[in-house]
Every structure is written in structure tokens, then in C-alpha cells.
Amino acid sequence: MLTPENQDSIQIPNAPDAQNPLQSVIRFSQSLIRRKWTVLSWLLLTTSLGITYFSVATRLYESSAELLILHTGEGNIDQTQQSQKMLQDQLPTYTKVLASDEVLKGALQRLPDEYRADFIGMTKREAINKLRGNLTVKSTRQTNLLQVSYKAESPKAAVAIVTEILNSYFAFMHEMHQNTSRETLALLSKQKDEVERQIALKQGELLRLQTESDSLLGTGDNVMSVVNERVIELNRALAAAQRETIEARAFYASVEQAVKTGQNLQQLMNQANESLANEMMKRSVGVDNSDALTYARLQQQLLEDQAKLNDKLSGKLGPNHPEVLELQQRIKAAKEWMAGRSSQAVRDAEMLNKDLGPKLLEIAQQRYLHAVNHENEIYARFTQEKQVASQMNNRIMLLHHAERDLARLQVDYDMYRERINALDLNQKASLRTRITKHAEPNSTPVSPKLVSTMMISMFVGLFLGAATVVLLDLLDDRFHSPDDIRREIGAPVMTMVRDMPPLPHTHGIESIYTYTKPNSVETEAFRTLRTAIEFACEQHQRISITSTEPSDGKTTVMSNTGVAFAQAGKKTLLIDGDMRRPGLTKLFNLKGQNGLSTILRDTAPIMESAEANLVRTAHENLHVIPAGPRPINPVELLTSDRFPELIAWAEAEYDQILIDAPPSLAVTDPAIIGRLVDGVILTVRPDRNKRRMIIRAAESVTVLGANLIGVVVNRLSNASGEYGYGYGYGYGYGYGHDEHDTDSEPVPMSHEQVPRPRKRFSRDESSDRFAA
């Protein structure tokens, strides 16, 4: 039963699986066997046509010749092998040439008059096409051999045509080679002269450029310009002059600022003149050139006296010792003299700074002006040389282009000379062709051939027969065997019911075969269905039976199956769930009585309402709930809570419940009922139900989660070979009743007490189907 938990996992288990190739082959083989007479008819027709063709067809005789093509000429072994390889690659071209219009036209012109009878009345194009149609040119792999064959109505005509085709080919190749050589030589000579003229022009241009460029050194890619070298040197000098100008401008500004502010000019003098700076340094320490040596000696003596004084004081002598006092007096006198000289040097430096400031400023100004003039002079020379270098570079570029063009033209000139020389040599080295096998007449016809004609006829017949079978299968949208149903729907065929003749009684339980004729061959199918239901699934108490279309016999199948369950000792309830067209109600002649619709619309407890509307039949184990008055809303009644309660009540009271559901393609009632039962059985009639409709019916049942447990094939004749189904019954029963004794009531038996019938199965030798 469908629950909210498993609604999301609803699948269609009965959807047909994808057929594997083996199943497709088996099905196609079955179709061929089923329609074998169609295939045999085509086979007979094509064979007859093949024999007729062989009898009346014109005999053709073939003659062939072999042609050897070689490349001969001078050269080493490697060149010869390369030429042979190229020749093998070009063999397809020679094959095409042999069948070309020019060669065939030449062959027609050379053909003797006695062999032109086949071409009388034809245009030139038609005659060439006929020659090409009967001509065969093949090349043998890894060889230089061409095989030329021709089919004609006369052996001698075939020989003559092959010979003339080869002669026309020889003439065509010779003429083409001569014309090609002359045309190629003339063209190459003309191109060589043109290149030679261009070389002379380019040499004159190159000489002119070299003359104009007298400042260039070297040749080719190593050409160097003297002007470029001068530009480089001037560029370096210009950079140095610019740095010198910047330094002079900075020095001038510093001197001018120092003179205005009265700063010391010693460092600036050092930058201006090194000798003047040295003189300023000597005067700053109080020495000049005359007493510089004396000052240095006195300074050295001072250092020595200080060292001696430190030694004596650190020794045993005291500060009042005569030697210590003498050294101290001498050190004091030296320091006073040096101090006096330093004071004088400071006064001299101030006077020197005052006297030399204007001179130093004048020197800095002259230095700056000289640097500026030097920079301008170098810049002017650099600009002039740069313009000259630019012009020279253009000439160098033109010179390089002219040299490259001259080299290219020289290569082209050498190439044309080599090709001309090679073409002259090839006058002696050309293709050689020779006939290695001459055409000879053959008295045995090559067409038509009996074996080939018969094989082609049989193949065409089988192909047309198979195509016809496929077309008929596509047009005939029917199932042809139980295997087809199982393979397409995915559910087994539970039983096959033969077409049952009508009984004297048309209504009531007496109109049911299983009740009226329990031992007849017709009722065995329903006992088989009863057994199949019991083994189809673990829970089989609640079963719904539906069909593809109306009048498929679902009510007949359900009523007979219900009687079969009742005869097996099971308390069985039949419910007519088809409230639109109630077939079960009509069968039991219960029209106008209350039933299922009354129960579903009633407000009384389900047990009371069901008991009040229950009909008991002549068989004590078989009860029926008719459809009741036709409602206007059967779907709403089936989806109400009363219907599941009714099934639950019946499940507690009966051993087997069978519900007659409407056709699945007509309404959605079968899917609604199928959700509430253990399984659904689909009744089909292969003689009237189309394949697509049966598949759609099965899908409509399973789309909401109903369990389709099997299919019942209904209303088959004794020999249903047209649809692939057939019956052959042979039974031996031990019930103790004669099958013609329909008036006696069969003794009710439990399921365990019913003996299984001995059934014979016969297999149709011409197809994979069974007759039960």
C-alpha cells in the first residue's frame, strides 16, 4: 500500500528494460520465422529474376595487358631509388591518365572499322563513356605494373580496344613530355634573363651607394661608420662638459655667498688652486716657507721634551728636581713661541681672506664662463655630426638592403641555371614504358557469372524479405507472443484464456464457466491464474483486475477467478469497482440494487453498511458487492476514507478479495484502487489491443505506485497463430465428474485438496511461443 513515507520513492518497476542486442536478434528471428512465407516469396521472386537475367544477358569477354613504367636516366643509386619511389606514388595518376578522355578519344580514332560496330550511332561523349565503363585499370601494389582490361561482346574486339588504348596512351605521354619540356625551358630561360637584368641594376645601385658613403669602413654586415664613432665621442665629451659646467656654477655660487657673509675661504681656495690652498694652510699655523723647517723641528723637540718629562716624573725624581724644572721651562718656552706664531697666523689669515676674496670670486666667475662656452661649442659640434650620422645610417640601411637583394637575386639566378641544366639532361632521362603482357583473346565469358548472379539474387531476396518483415512489424502494432508482453511491460503473463463459447445462462453465477463447467478445458486457465496469484507475491489477499480498453474481458476473468478461489475453499469477495460501467453487477443481474456507491456515501458504520449491501451467491464461499447506483463523482468516492475502511473490513472477513476496476486508459480509478491493494492484474486482448496502448495501460497503473503483478491474455482461439499464441490441450482429471455433466454441483474443496491437473505443453516448432 502507498504510504506518505514511500511516495517520493515511487518507481515504475514494470517499465520495459532496454533490449540488449541478443534479445533484438532473437525477436527479429522470431518475426522472420513467423512471416517465413513472405521471405520465401521474395527469395523465389529474386531467384527467378536472377535466372532470367543470366539466360538473356549479353555475354562479355575480357582481354587484358600489362604495362611496365620505369624511370631511367643518369644519377647515383640514392637518386635512382628516390625516383622509383616517386614513380610508385604517381602510379594512380598514370592509372587516371589511361582512362582519361584524351587517351580514349585517341583509341577510338585508331580503332579499326570492323570493331566500331558497338559505337555506331553514338556521340563522341557517349562512345567515350562506354569505353570507360568497360575499361579497368589497376596497379599492382609495390610494383610499377599497370593492368589494363576491357570487356567487349567479342574476344577480338576486346583485344583490339586494349591494344589501341595502350597505343593512344604512348602517343599522349610522348607528346605531353615533349611539349612540357619545351614550354618549361622557354619559361625558365625568360625568368633567368629577367633575374640577370635585375642583378645588373642592383649591382649599379650598390656601387653608387658605396661611392656616396665614403665614410664607411668594412663590407657586408660589418660596415662601420666613422661619423657614428665621432658622434659617440662627442656625446661623451658633451656629458663631461655638462658636468664641468654644473660644478663651476656651484663653485661660483659658493664663493659669492662666502664673500658676502665673510666666511672662511680656505676650502673654496682648495677647490680653486691647490698651491694657493697650501700657502693658506701654512700661514694659518704661523709658518711660512722660510721658517717652516724651524717650526717643524721645534714641534718635534716639544714632543721629545714632553716624553722625557713624563719619564722623569714617573721615576724617582720629584717636581723640584733641577732636570725636571729645566724640561718644564723649555716646554713652556716652546709653547709660548708656537702660540705667538698661531695668533699671528690668524691675523694673517684674516688679512689674506680680505685681500684674496675678490680675486677668488673673479677666478670662479671666469671658470664658470669658460665651462659654459666649452659646453656650447661641444653641443654645436654634436648636433652637426648627429645630422650627418642620421643621413649616413639611411645610406647604410639602403646599402644592406641592396646587398641582401643582390644575394637573393644571385640565388634565384643559380636556381634557374640548375633547373635549365637539369631539364636539358632530362631529355635523355625520361619515363620508359613497355608492354610486358600483350592482349590476347579469351573465349570464356566473364559476365554474367552463374554463381555471382544467384548469390546476389538470394542476398537481395533475403534483404527485401527482411525489410518487408520489419515494415510489417512496424505497421502491425500488436504483441505476437507472451515473451513480447513480458519484455515490453516487464510483468509476466500469468495465464492465457481461450475464447469461450456462450453458455445457456447469460446472467448470474450460472453464466460463469468455472461454476457451470468446472472440469472443462476453458476453466483450467483460471485455476492457473489462481495459482499464479498465490505465488506472485507474499501478500495476495487484495487483488484488483483491470484492462486496457472496455470489452477486454476483465469482468469475465475476475468472476471466473473468484469462483476458482471459492471452489478452493477460500471465502471470496467480489467488489464491482467500476461504478461507471458496472460489468460485474450486470453479470450477476444486480442492476438497480444498492452496492459500493451506497456504502461509500453512507454515514453508518462500515460493517453495518457493508453487511446491508452484500449479496450472497449460490456458492457459499462467494459473495458480491455490486456497484450500486451510478454516482456523479466516482473518483471522489474512491479517494474518500470509506473505501480503505471497506477494504480493511473485507480483509478481516474474507480470505480473498477481488476488485473489478475500470479500464486503466479510460479513467484514473484503477490507479486509485491499485494503491490500496496488494497487486493489480492487467487483462489484454492481443487481437484488438495495440502494443502502445497496452504499454500505456501498464504505465498508468504503476505511475502512482501500484504493483502490477502480471498480465492475463484473454480470448484466444484454438489456433491463434496470427498473433503468435496457440493452444493444444490434453487433460486427465480425477475429480469424478464428467466434463459434460454441467448440472451437478461440484463438491467444494479446499485449496490443499484440489489435485493439480496434468498439463501437456506443446511447442510451436516455427516460433519461440508455447501453447498451454
PDB file of N, CA and C in Angstrom, residues 446-521:
ATOM      1  N   VAL A 446      33.215 -13.507 -69.141  1.00  0.00           N
ATOM      2  CA  VAL A 446      33.397 -13.104 -67.737  1.00  0.00           C
ATOM      3  C   VAL A 446      32.127 -12.531 -67.134  1.00  0.00           C
ATOM      4  N   SER A 447      31.127 -12.285 -67.969  1.00  0.00           N
ATOM      5  CA  SER A 447      29.852 -11.759 -67.475  1.00  0.00           C
ATOM      6  C   SER A 447      28.747 -12.192 -68.427  1.00  0.00           C
ATOM      7  N   PRO A 448      27.594 -12.634 -67.853  1.00  0.00           N
ATOM      8  CA  PRO A 448      27.310 -12.826 -66.428  1.00  0.00           C
ATOM      9  C   PRO A 448      27.846 -14.162 -65.918  1.00  0.00           C
ATOM     10  N   LYS A 449      28.059 -14.239 -64.579  1.00  0.00           N
ATOM     11  CA  LYS A 449      28.507 -15.464 -63.925  1.00  0.00           C
ATOM     12  C   LYS A 449      27.349 -16.057 -63.132  1.00  0.00           C
ATOM     13  N   LEU A 450      27.157 -17.358 -63.294  1.00  0.00           N
ATOM     14  CA  LEU A 450      26.004 -18.009 -62.680  1.00  0.00           C
ATOM     15  C   LEU A 450      26.067 -17.933 -61.156  1.00  0.00           C
ATOM     16  N   VAL A 451      27.229 -18.227 -60.578  1.00  0.00           N
ATOM     17  CA  VAL A 451      27.331 -18.250 -59.115  1.00  0.00           C
ATOM     18  C   VAL A 451      27.099 -16.842 -58.536  1.00  0.00           C
ATOM     19  N   SER A 452      27.741 -15.855 -59.132  1.00  0.00           N
ATOM     20  CA  SER A 452      27.566 -14.491 -58.632  1.00  0.00           C
ATOM     21  C   SER A 452      26.131 -14.017 -58.778  1.00  0.00           C
ATOM     22  N   THR A 453      25.530 -14.342 -59.930  1.00  0.00           N
ATOM     23  CA  THR A 453      24.144 -13.923 -60.158  1.00  0.00           C
ATOM     24  C   THR A 453      23.208 -14.535 -59.126  1.00  0.00           C
ATOM     25  N   MET A 454      23.378 -15.836 -58.843  1.00  0.00           N
ATOM     26  CA  MET A 454      22.499 -16.495 -57.891  1.00  0.00           C
ATOM     27  C   MET A 454      22.730 -15.971 -56.466  1.00  0.00           C
ATOM     28  N   MET A 455      23.984 -15.751 -56.121  1.00  0.00           N
ATOM     29  CA  MET A 455      24.254 -15.248 -54.771  1.00  0.00           C
ATOM     30  C   MET A 455      23.676 -13.850 -54.588  1.00  0.00           C
ATOM     31  N   ILE A 456      23.837 -13.003 -55.588  1.00  0.00           N
ATOM     32  CA  ILE A 456      23.273 -11.652 -55.489  1.00  0.00           C
ATOM     33  C   ILE A 456      21.759 -11.710 -55.425  1.00  0.00           C
ATOM     34  N   SER A 457      21.152 -12.574 -56.239  1.00  0.00           N
ATOM     35  CA  SER A 457      19.688 -12.703 -56.234  1.00  0.00           C
ATOM     36  C   SER A 457      19.190 -13.159 -54.877  1.00  0.00           C
ATOM     37  N   MET A 458      19.864 -14.171 -54.287  1.00  0.00           N
ATOM     38  CA  MET A 458      19.440 -14.658 -52.974  1.00  0.00           C
ATOM     39  C   MET A 458      19.655 -13.594 -51.899  1.00  0.00           C
ATOM     40  N   PHE A 459      20.766 -12.878 -51.984  1.00  0.00           N
ATOM     41  CA  PHE A 459      21.001 -11.820 -50.994  1.00  0.00           C
ATOM     42  C   PHE A 459      19.942 -10.725 -51.092  1.00  0.00           C
ATOM     43  N   VAL A 460      19.631 -10.311 -52.310  1.00  0.00           N
ATOM     44  CA  VAL A 460      18.599  -9.284 -52.490  1.00  0.00           C
ATOM     45  C   VAL A 460      17.257  -9.790 -51.998  1.00  0.00           C
ATOM     46  N   GLY A 461      16.953 -11.073 -52.276  1.00  0.00           N
ATOM     47  CA  GLY A 461      15.690 -11.632 -51.816  1.00  0.00           C
ATOM     48  C   GLY A 461      15.594 -11.663 -50.306  1.00  0.00           C
ATOM     49  N   LEU A 462      16.678 -12.106 -49.647  1.00  0.00           N
ATOM     50  CA  LEU A 462      16.674 -12.113 -48.185  1.00  0.00           C
ATOM     51  C   LEU A 462      16.576 -10.697 -47.619  1.00  0.00           C
ATOM     52  N   PHE A 463      17.287  -9.774 -48.252  1.00  0.00           N
ATOM     53  CA  PHE A 463      17.234  -8.398 -47.766  1.00  0.00           C
ATOM     54  C   PHE A 463      15.829  -7.812 -47.915  1.00  0.00           C
ATOM     55  N   LEU A 464      15.218  -7.983 -49.085  1.00  0.00           N
ATOM     56  CA  LEU A 464      13.862  -7.462 -49.286  1.00  0.00           C
ATOM     57  C   LEU A 464      12.866  -8.155 -48.356  1.00  0.00           C
ATOM     58  N   GLY A 465      13.050  -9.460 -48.158  1.00  0.00           N
ATOM     59  CA  GLY A 465      12.160 -10.174 -47.248  1.00  0.00           C
ATOM     60  C   GLY A 465      12.299  -9.665 -45.825  1.00  0.00           C
ATOM     61  N   ALA A 466      13.553  -9.482 -45.366  1.00  0.00           N
ATOM     62  CA  ALA A 466      13.763  -8.963 -44.016  1.00  0.00           C
ATOM     63  C   ALA A 466      13.220  -7.545 -43.885  1.00  0.00           C
ATOM     64  N   ALA A 467      13.421  -6.709 -44.916  1.00  0.00           N
ATOM     65  CA  ALA A 467      12.888  -5.349 -44.866  1.00  0.00           C
ATOM     66  C   ALA A 467      11.363  -5.351 -44.816  1.00  0.00           C
ATOM     67  N   THR A 468      10.760  -6.256 -45.576  1.00  0.00           N
ATOM     68  CA  THR A 468       9.288  -6.357 -45.548  1.00  0.00           C
ATOM     69  C   THR A 468       8.795  -6.788 -44.180  1.00  0.00           C
ATOM     70  N   VAL A 469       9.512  -7.758 -43.561  1.00  0.00           N
ATOM     71  CA  VAL A 469       9.116  -8.214 -42.224  1.00  0.00           C
ATOM     72  C   VAL A 469       9.215  -7.063 -41.226  1.00  0.00           C
ATOM     73  N   VAL A 470      10.300  -6.306 -41.306  1.00  0.00           N
ATOM     74  CA  VAL A 470      10.455  -5.170 -40.394  1.00  0.00           C
ATOM     75  C   VAL A 470       9.339  -4.156 -40.614  1.00  0.00           C
ATOM     76  N   LEU A 471       9.029  -3.875 -41.876  1.00  0.00           N
ATOM     77  CA  LEU A 471       7.962  -2.925 -42.177  1.00  0.00           C
ATOM     78  C   LEU A 471       6.610  -3.421 -41.665  1.00  0.00           C
ATOM     79  N   LEU A 472       6.341  -4.717 -41.867  1.00  0.00           N
ATOM     80  CA  LEU A 472       5.069  -5.273 -41.376  1.00  0.00           C
ATOM     81  C   LEU A 472       5.003  -5.224 -39.859  1.00  0.00           C
ATOM     82  N   ASP A 473       6.136  -5.494 -39.193  1.00  0.00           N
ATOM     83  CA  ASP A 473       6.147  -5.412 -37.726  1.00  0.00           C
ATOM     84  C   ASP A 473       5.880  -3.994 -37.244  1.00  0.00           C
ATOM     85  N   LEU A 474       6.428  -3.015 -37.986  1.00  0.00           N
ATOM     86  CA  LEU A 474       6.188  -1.627 -37.595  1.00  0.00           C
ATOM     87  C   LEU A 474       4.727  -1.235 -37.820  1.00  0.00           C
ATOM     88  N   LEU A 475       4.157  -1.709 -38.926  1.00  0.00           N
ATOM     89  CA  LEU A 475       2.755  -1.385 -39.215  1.00  0.00           C
ATOM     90  C   LEU A 475       1.803  -2.164 -38.323  1.00  0.00           C
ATOM     91  N   ASP A 476       2.155  -3.419 -37.988  1.00  0.00           N
ATOM     92  CA  ASP A 476       1.300  -4.256 -37.151  1.00  0.00           C
ATOM     93  C   ASP A 476       1.681  -4.021 -35.697  1.00  0.00           C
ATOM     94  N   ASP A 477       0.996  -3.091 -35.047  1.00  0.00           N
ATOM     95  CA  ASP A 477       1.320  -2.710 -33.677  1.00  0.00           C
ATOM     96  C   ASP A 477       0.597  -3.640 -32.699  1.00  0.00           C
ATOM     97  N   ARG A 478       0.998  -4.915 -32.709  1.00  0.00           N
ATOM     98  CA  ARG A 478       0.405  -5.923 -31.834  1.00  0.00           C
ATOM     99  C   ARG A 478       1.520  -6.705 -31.149  1.00  0.00           C
ATOM    100  N   PHE A 479       1.175  -7.285 -30.004  1.00  0.00           N
ATOM    101  CA  PHE A 479       2.074  -8.240 -29.379  1.00  0.00           C
ATOM    102  C   PHE A 479       1.861  -9.598 -30.034  1.00  0.00           C
ATOM    103  N   HIS A 480       2.941 -10.297 -30.293  1.00  0.00           N
ATOM    104  CA  HIS A 480       2.850 -11.558 -31.015  1.00  0.00           C
ATOM    105  C   HIS A 480       3.212 -12.762 -30.178  1.00  0.00           C
ATOM    106  N   SER A 481       3.642 -12.589 -28.951  1.00  0.00           N
ATOM    107  CA  SER A 481       3.977 -13.725 -28.104  1.00  0.00           C
ATOM    108  C   SER A 481       3.997 -13.261 -26.664  1.00  0.00           C
ATOM    109  N   PRO A 482       3.853 -14.183 -25.724  1.00  0.00           N
ATOM    110  CA  PRO A 482       3.963 -13.798 -24.301  1.00  0.00           C
ATOM    111  C   PRO A 482       5.308 -13.179 -23.974  1.00  0.00           C
ATOM    112  N   ASP A 483       6.340 -13.634 -24.642  1.00  0.00           N
ATOM    113  CA  ASP A 483       7.658 -13.042 -24.375  1.00  0.00           C
ATOM    114  C   ASP A 483       7.680 -11.568 -24.745  1.00  0.00           C
ATOM    115  N   ASP A 484       6.976 -11.200 -25.831  1.00  0.00           N
ATOM    116  CA  ASP A 484       6.906  -9.785 -26.199  1.00  0.00           C
ATOM    117  C   ASP A 484       6.252  -8.963 -25.093  1.00  0.00           C
ATOM    118  N   ILE A 485       5.179  -9.482 -24.532  1.00  0.00           N
ATOM    119  CA  ILE A 485       4.487  -8.764 -23.462  1.00  0.00           C
ATOM    120  C   ILE A 485       5.386  -8.631 -22.239  1.00  0.00           C
ATOM    121  N   ARG A 486       6.019  -9.733 -21.857  1.00  0.00           N
ATOM    122  CA  ARG A 486       6.892  -9.686 -20.677  1.00  0.00           C
ATOM    123  C   ARG A 486       8.062  -8.736 -20.902  1.00  0.00           C
ATOM    124  N   ARG A 487       8.628  -8.759 -22.114  1.00  0.00           N
ATOM    125  CA  ARG A 487       9.787  -7.920 -22.389  1.00  0.00           C
ATOM    126  C   ARG A 487       9.404  -6.435 -22.433  1.00  0.00           C
ATOM    127  N   GLU A 488       8.274  -6.103 -23.007  1.00  0.00           N
ATOM    128  CA  GLU A 488       7.886  -4.706 -23.161  1.00  0.00           C
ATOM    129  C   GLU A 488       7.321  -4.123 -21.862  1.00  0.00           C
ATOM    130  N   ILE A 489       6.484  -4.905 -21.150  1.00  0.00           N
ATOM    131  CA  ILE A 489       5.815  -4.386 -19.961  1.00  0.00           C
ATOM    132  C   ILE A 489       6.640  -4.642 -18.713  1.00  0.00           C
ATOM    133  N   GLY A 490       7.376  -5.737 -18.691  1.00  0.00           N
ATOM    134  CA  GLY A 490       8.154  -6.064 -17.510  1.00  0.00           C
ATOM    135  C   GLY A 490       7.397  -6.896 -16.509  1.00  0.00           C
ATOM    136  N   ALA A 491       6.222  -7.390 -16.873  1.00  0.00           N
ATOM    137  CA  ALA A 491       5.423  -8.232 -15.990  1.00  0.00           C
ATOM    138  C   ALA A 491       5.149  -9.562 -16.699  1.00  0.00           C
ATOM    139  N   PRO A 492       5.056 -10.647 -15.961  1.00  0.00           N
ATOM    140  CA  PRO A 492       4.848 -11.959 -16.599  1.00  0.00           C
ATOM    141  C   PRO A 492       3.420 -12.149 -17.071  1.00  0.00           C
ATOM    142  N   VAL A 493       3.249 -13.053 -18.021  1.00  0.00           N
ATOM    143  CA  VAL A 493       1.917 -13.479 -18.459  1.00  0.00           C
ATOM    144  C   VAL A 493       1.477 -14.590 -17.523  1.00  0.00           C
ATOM    145  N   MET A 494       0.464 -14.322 -16.735  1.00  0.00           N
ATOM    146  CA  MET A 494       0.059 -15.269 -15.695  1.00  0.00           C
ATOM    147  C   MET A 494      -0.782 -16.410 -16.253  1.00  0.00           C
ATOM    148  N   THR A 495      -1.573 -16.133 -17.258  1.00  0.00           N
ATOM    149  CA  THR A 495      -2.355 -17.188 -17.913  1.00  0.00           C
ATOM    150  C   THR A 495      -2.869 -16.666 -19.236  1.00  0.00           C
ATOM    151  N   MET A 496      -3.286 -17.598 -20.095  1.00  0.00           N
ATOM    152  CA  MET A 496      -3.889 -17.246 -21.384  1.00  0.00           C
ATOM    153  C   MET A 496      -5.242 -17.941 -21.476  1.00  0.00           C
ATOM    154  N   VAL A 497      -6.284 -17.139 -21.672  1.00  0.00           N
ATOM    155  CA  VAL A 497      -7.667 -17.625 -21.661  1.00  0.00           C
ATOM    156  C   VAL A 497      -8.149 -17.729 -23.092  1.00  0.00           C
ATOM    157  N   ARG A 498      -8.651 -18.910 -23.427  1.00  0.00           N
ATOM    158  CA  ARG A 498      -9.155 -19.106 -24.785  1.00  0.00           C
ATOM    159  C   ARG A 498     -10.526 -18.476 -24.941  1.00  0.00           C
ATOM    160  N   ASP A 499     -10.949 -18.320 -26.178  1.00  0.00           N
ATOM    161  CA  ASP A 499     -12.267 -17.753 -26.482  1.00  0.00           C
ATOM    162  C   ASP A 499     -13.324 -18.782 -26.108  1.00  0.00           C
ATOM    163  N   MET A 500     -14.151 -18.455 -25.135  1.00  0.00           N
ATOM    164  CA  MET A 500     -15.142 -19.412 -24.591  1.00  0.00           C
ATOM    165  C   MET A 500     -16.490 -19.218 -25.266  1.00  0.00           C
ATOM    166  N   PRO A 501     -17.091 -20.290 -25.707  1.00  0.00           N
ATOM    167  CA  PRO A 501     -18.440 -20.181 -26.313  1.00  0.00           C
ATOM    168  C   PRO A 501     -19.452 -19.764 -25.258  1.00  0.00           C
ATOM    169  N   PRO A 502     -20.538 -19.103 -25.652  1.00  0.00           N
ATOM    170  CA  PRO A 502     -21.533 -18.636 -24.674  1.00  0.00           C
ATOM    171  C   PRO A 502     -22.273 -19.803 -24.031  1.00  0.00           C
ATOM    172  N   LEU A 503     -22.673 -19.619 -22.768  1.00  0.00           N
ATOM    173  CA  LEU A 503     -23.446 -20.611 -22.015  1.00  0.00           C
ATOM    174  C   LEU A 503     -24.939 -20.321 -22.160  1.00  0.00           C
ATOM    175  N   PRO A 504     -25.757 -21.280 -21.857  1.00  0.00           N
ATOM    176  CA  PRO A 504     -27.220 -21.034 -21.960  1.00  0.00           C
ATOM    177  C   PRO A 504     -27.673 -19.896 -21.056  1.00  0.00           C
ATOM    178  N   HIS A 505     -27.060 -19.812 -19.857  1.00  0.00           N
ATOM    179  CA  HIS A 505     -27.437 -18.742 -18.941  1.00  0.00           C
ATOM    180  C   HIS A 505     -26.541 -17.531 -19.200  1.00  0.00           C
ATOM    181  N   THR A 506     -27.120 -16.374 -19.323  1.00  0.00           N
ATOM    182  CA  THR A 506     -26.364 -15.149 -19.614  1.00  0.00           C
ATOM    183  C   THR A 506     -26.176 -14.284 -18.383  1.00  0.00           C
ATOM    184  N   HIS A 507     -26.851 -14.569 -17.281  1.00  0.00           N
ATOM    185  CA  HIS A 507     -26.719 -13.788 -16.069  1.00  0.00           C
ATOM    186  C   HIS A 507     -26.614 -14.722 -14.887  1.00  0.00           C
ATOM    187  N   GLY A 508     -26.058 -14.188 -13.801  1.00  0.00           N
ATOM    188  CA  GLY A 508     -25.950 -14.957 -12.580  1.00  0.00           C
ATOM    189  C   GLY A 508     -24.706 -15.821 -12.570  1.00  0.00           C
ATOM    190  N   ILE A 509     -24.552 -16.529 -11.438  1.00  0.00           N
ATOM    191  CA  ILE A 509     -23.375 -17.363 -11.292  1.00  0.00           C
ATOM    192  C   ILE A 509     -23.379 -18.511 -12.276  1.00  0.00           C
ATOM    193  N   GLU A 510     -24.573 -18.873 -12.830  1.00  0.00           N
ATOM    194  CA  GLU A 510     -24.643 -19.956 -13.795  1.00  0.00           C
ATOM    195  C   GLU A 510     -24.003 -19.563 -15.133  1.00  0.00           C
ATOM    196  N   SER A 511     -23.784 -18.269 -15.371  1.00  0.00           N
ATOM    197  CA  SER A 511     -23.146 -17.827 -16.613  1.00  0.00           C
ATOM    198  C   SER A 511     -21.625 -17.839 -16.528  1.00  0.00           C
ATOM    199  N   ILE A 512     -21.071 -18.294 -15.405  1.00  0.00           N
ATOM    200  CA  ILE A 512     -19.625 -18.344 -15.198  1.00  0.00           C
ATOM    201  C   ILE A 512     -19.148 -19.757 -15.480  1.00  0.00           C
ATOM    202  N   TYR A 513     -18.170 -19.886 -16.375  1.00  0.00           N
ATOM    203  CA  TYR A 513     -17.684 -21.199 -16.800  1.00  0.00           C
ATOM    204  C   TYR A 513     -17.127 -21.992 -15.629  1.00  0.00           C
ATOM    205  N   THR A 514     -16.386 -21.362 -14.760  1.00  0.00           N
ATOM    206  CA  THR A 514     -15.754 -22.094 -13.673  1.00  0.00           C
ATOM    207  C   THR A 514     -16.788 -22.719 -12.743  1.00  0.00           C
ATOM    208  N   TYR A 515     -17.968 -22.102 -12.630  1.00  0.00           N
ATOM    209  CA  TYR A 515     -19.033 -22.642 -11.790  1.00  0.00           C
ATOM    210  C   TYR A 515     -19.880 -23.658 -12.555  1.00  0.00           C
ATOM    211  N   THR A 516     -20.207 -23.306 -13.801  1.00  0.00           N
ATOM    212  CA  THR A 516     -21.103 -24.180 -14.564  1.00  0.00           C
ATOM    213  C   THR A 516     -20.366 -25.403 -15.102  1.00  0.00           C
ATOM    214  N   LYS A 517     -19.146 -25.222 -15.630  1.00  0.00           N
ATOM    215  CA  LYS A 517     -18.362 -26.328 -16.197  1.00  0.00           C
ATOM    216  C   LYS A 517     -16.985 -26.351 -15.525  1.00  0.00           C
ATOM    217  N   PRO A 518     -16.942 -26.796 -14.307  1.00  0.00           N
ATOM    218  CA  PRO A 518     -15.671 -26.739 -13.581  1.00  0.00           C
ATOM    219  C   PRO A 518     -14.595 -27.644 -14.154  1.00  0.00           C
ATOM    220  N   ASN A 519     -14.967 -28.663 -14.937  1.00  0.00           N
ATOM    221  CA  ASN A 519     -13.980 -29.602 -15.459  1.00  0.00           C
ATOM    222  C   ASN A 519     -13.680 -29.400 -16.942  1.00  0.00           C
ATOM    223  N   SER A 520     -14.187 -28.307 -17.504  1.00  0.00           N
ATOM    224  CA  SER A 520     -13.930 -28.064 -18.919  1.00  0.00           C
ATOM    225  C   SER A 520     -12.524 -27.499 -19.118  1.00  0.00           C
ATOM    226  N   VAL A 521     -12.059 -27.598 -20.344  1.00  0.00           N
ATOM    227  CA  VAL A 521     -10.719 -27.107 -20.642  1.00  0.00           C
ATOM    228  C   VAL A 521     -10.636 -25.589 -20.505  1.00  0.00           C
TER     229      VAL A 521
END
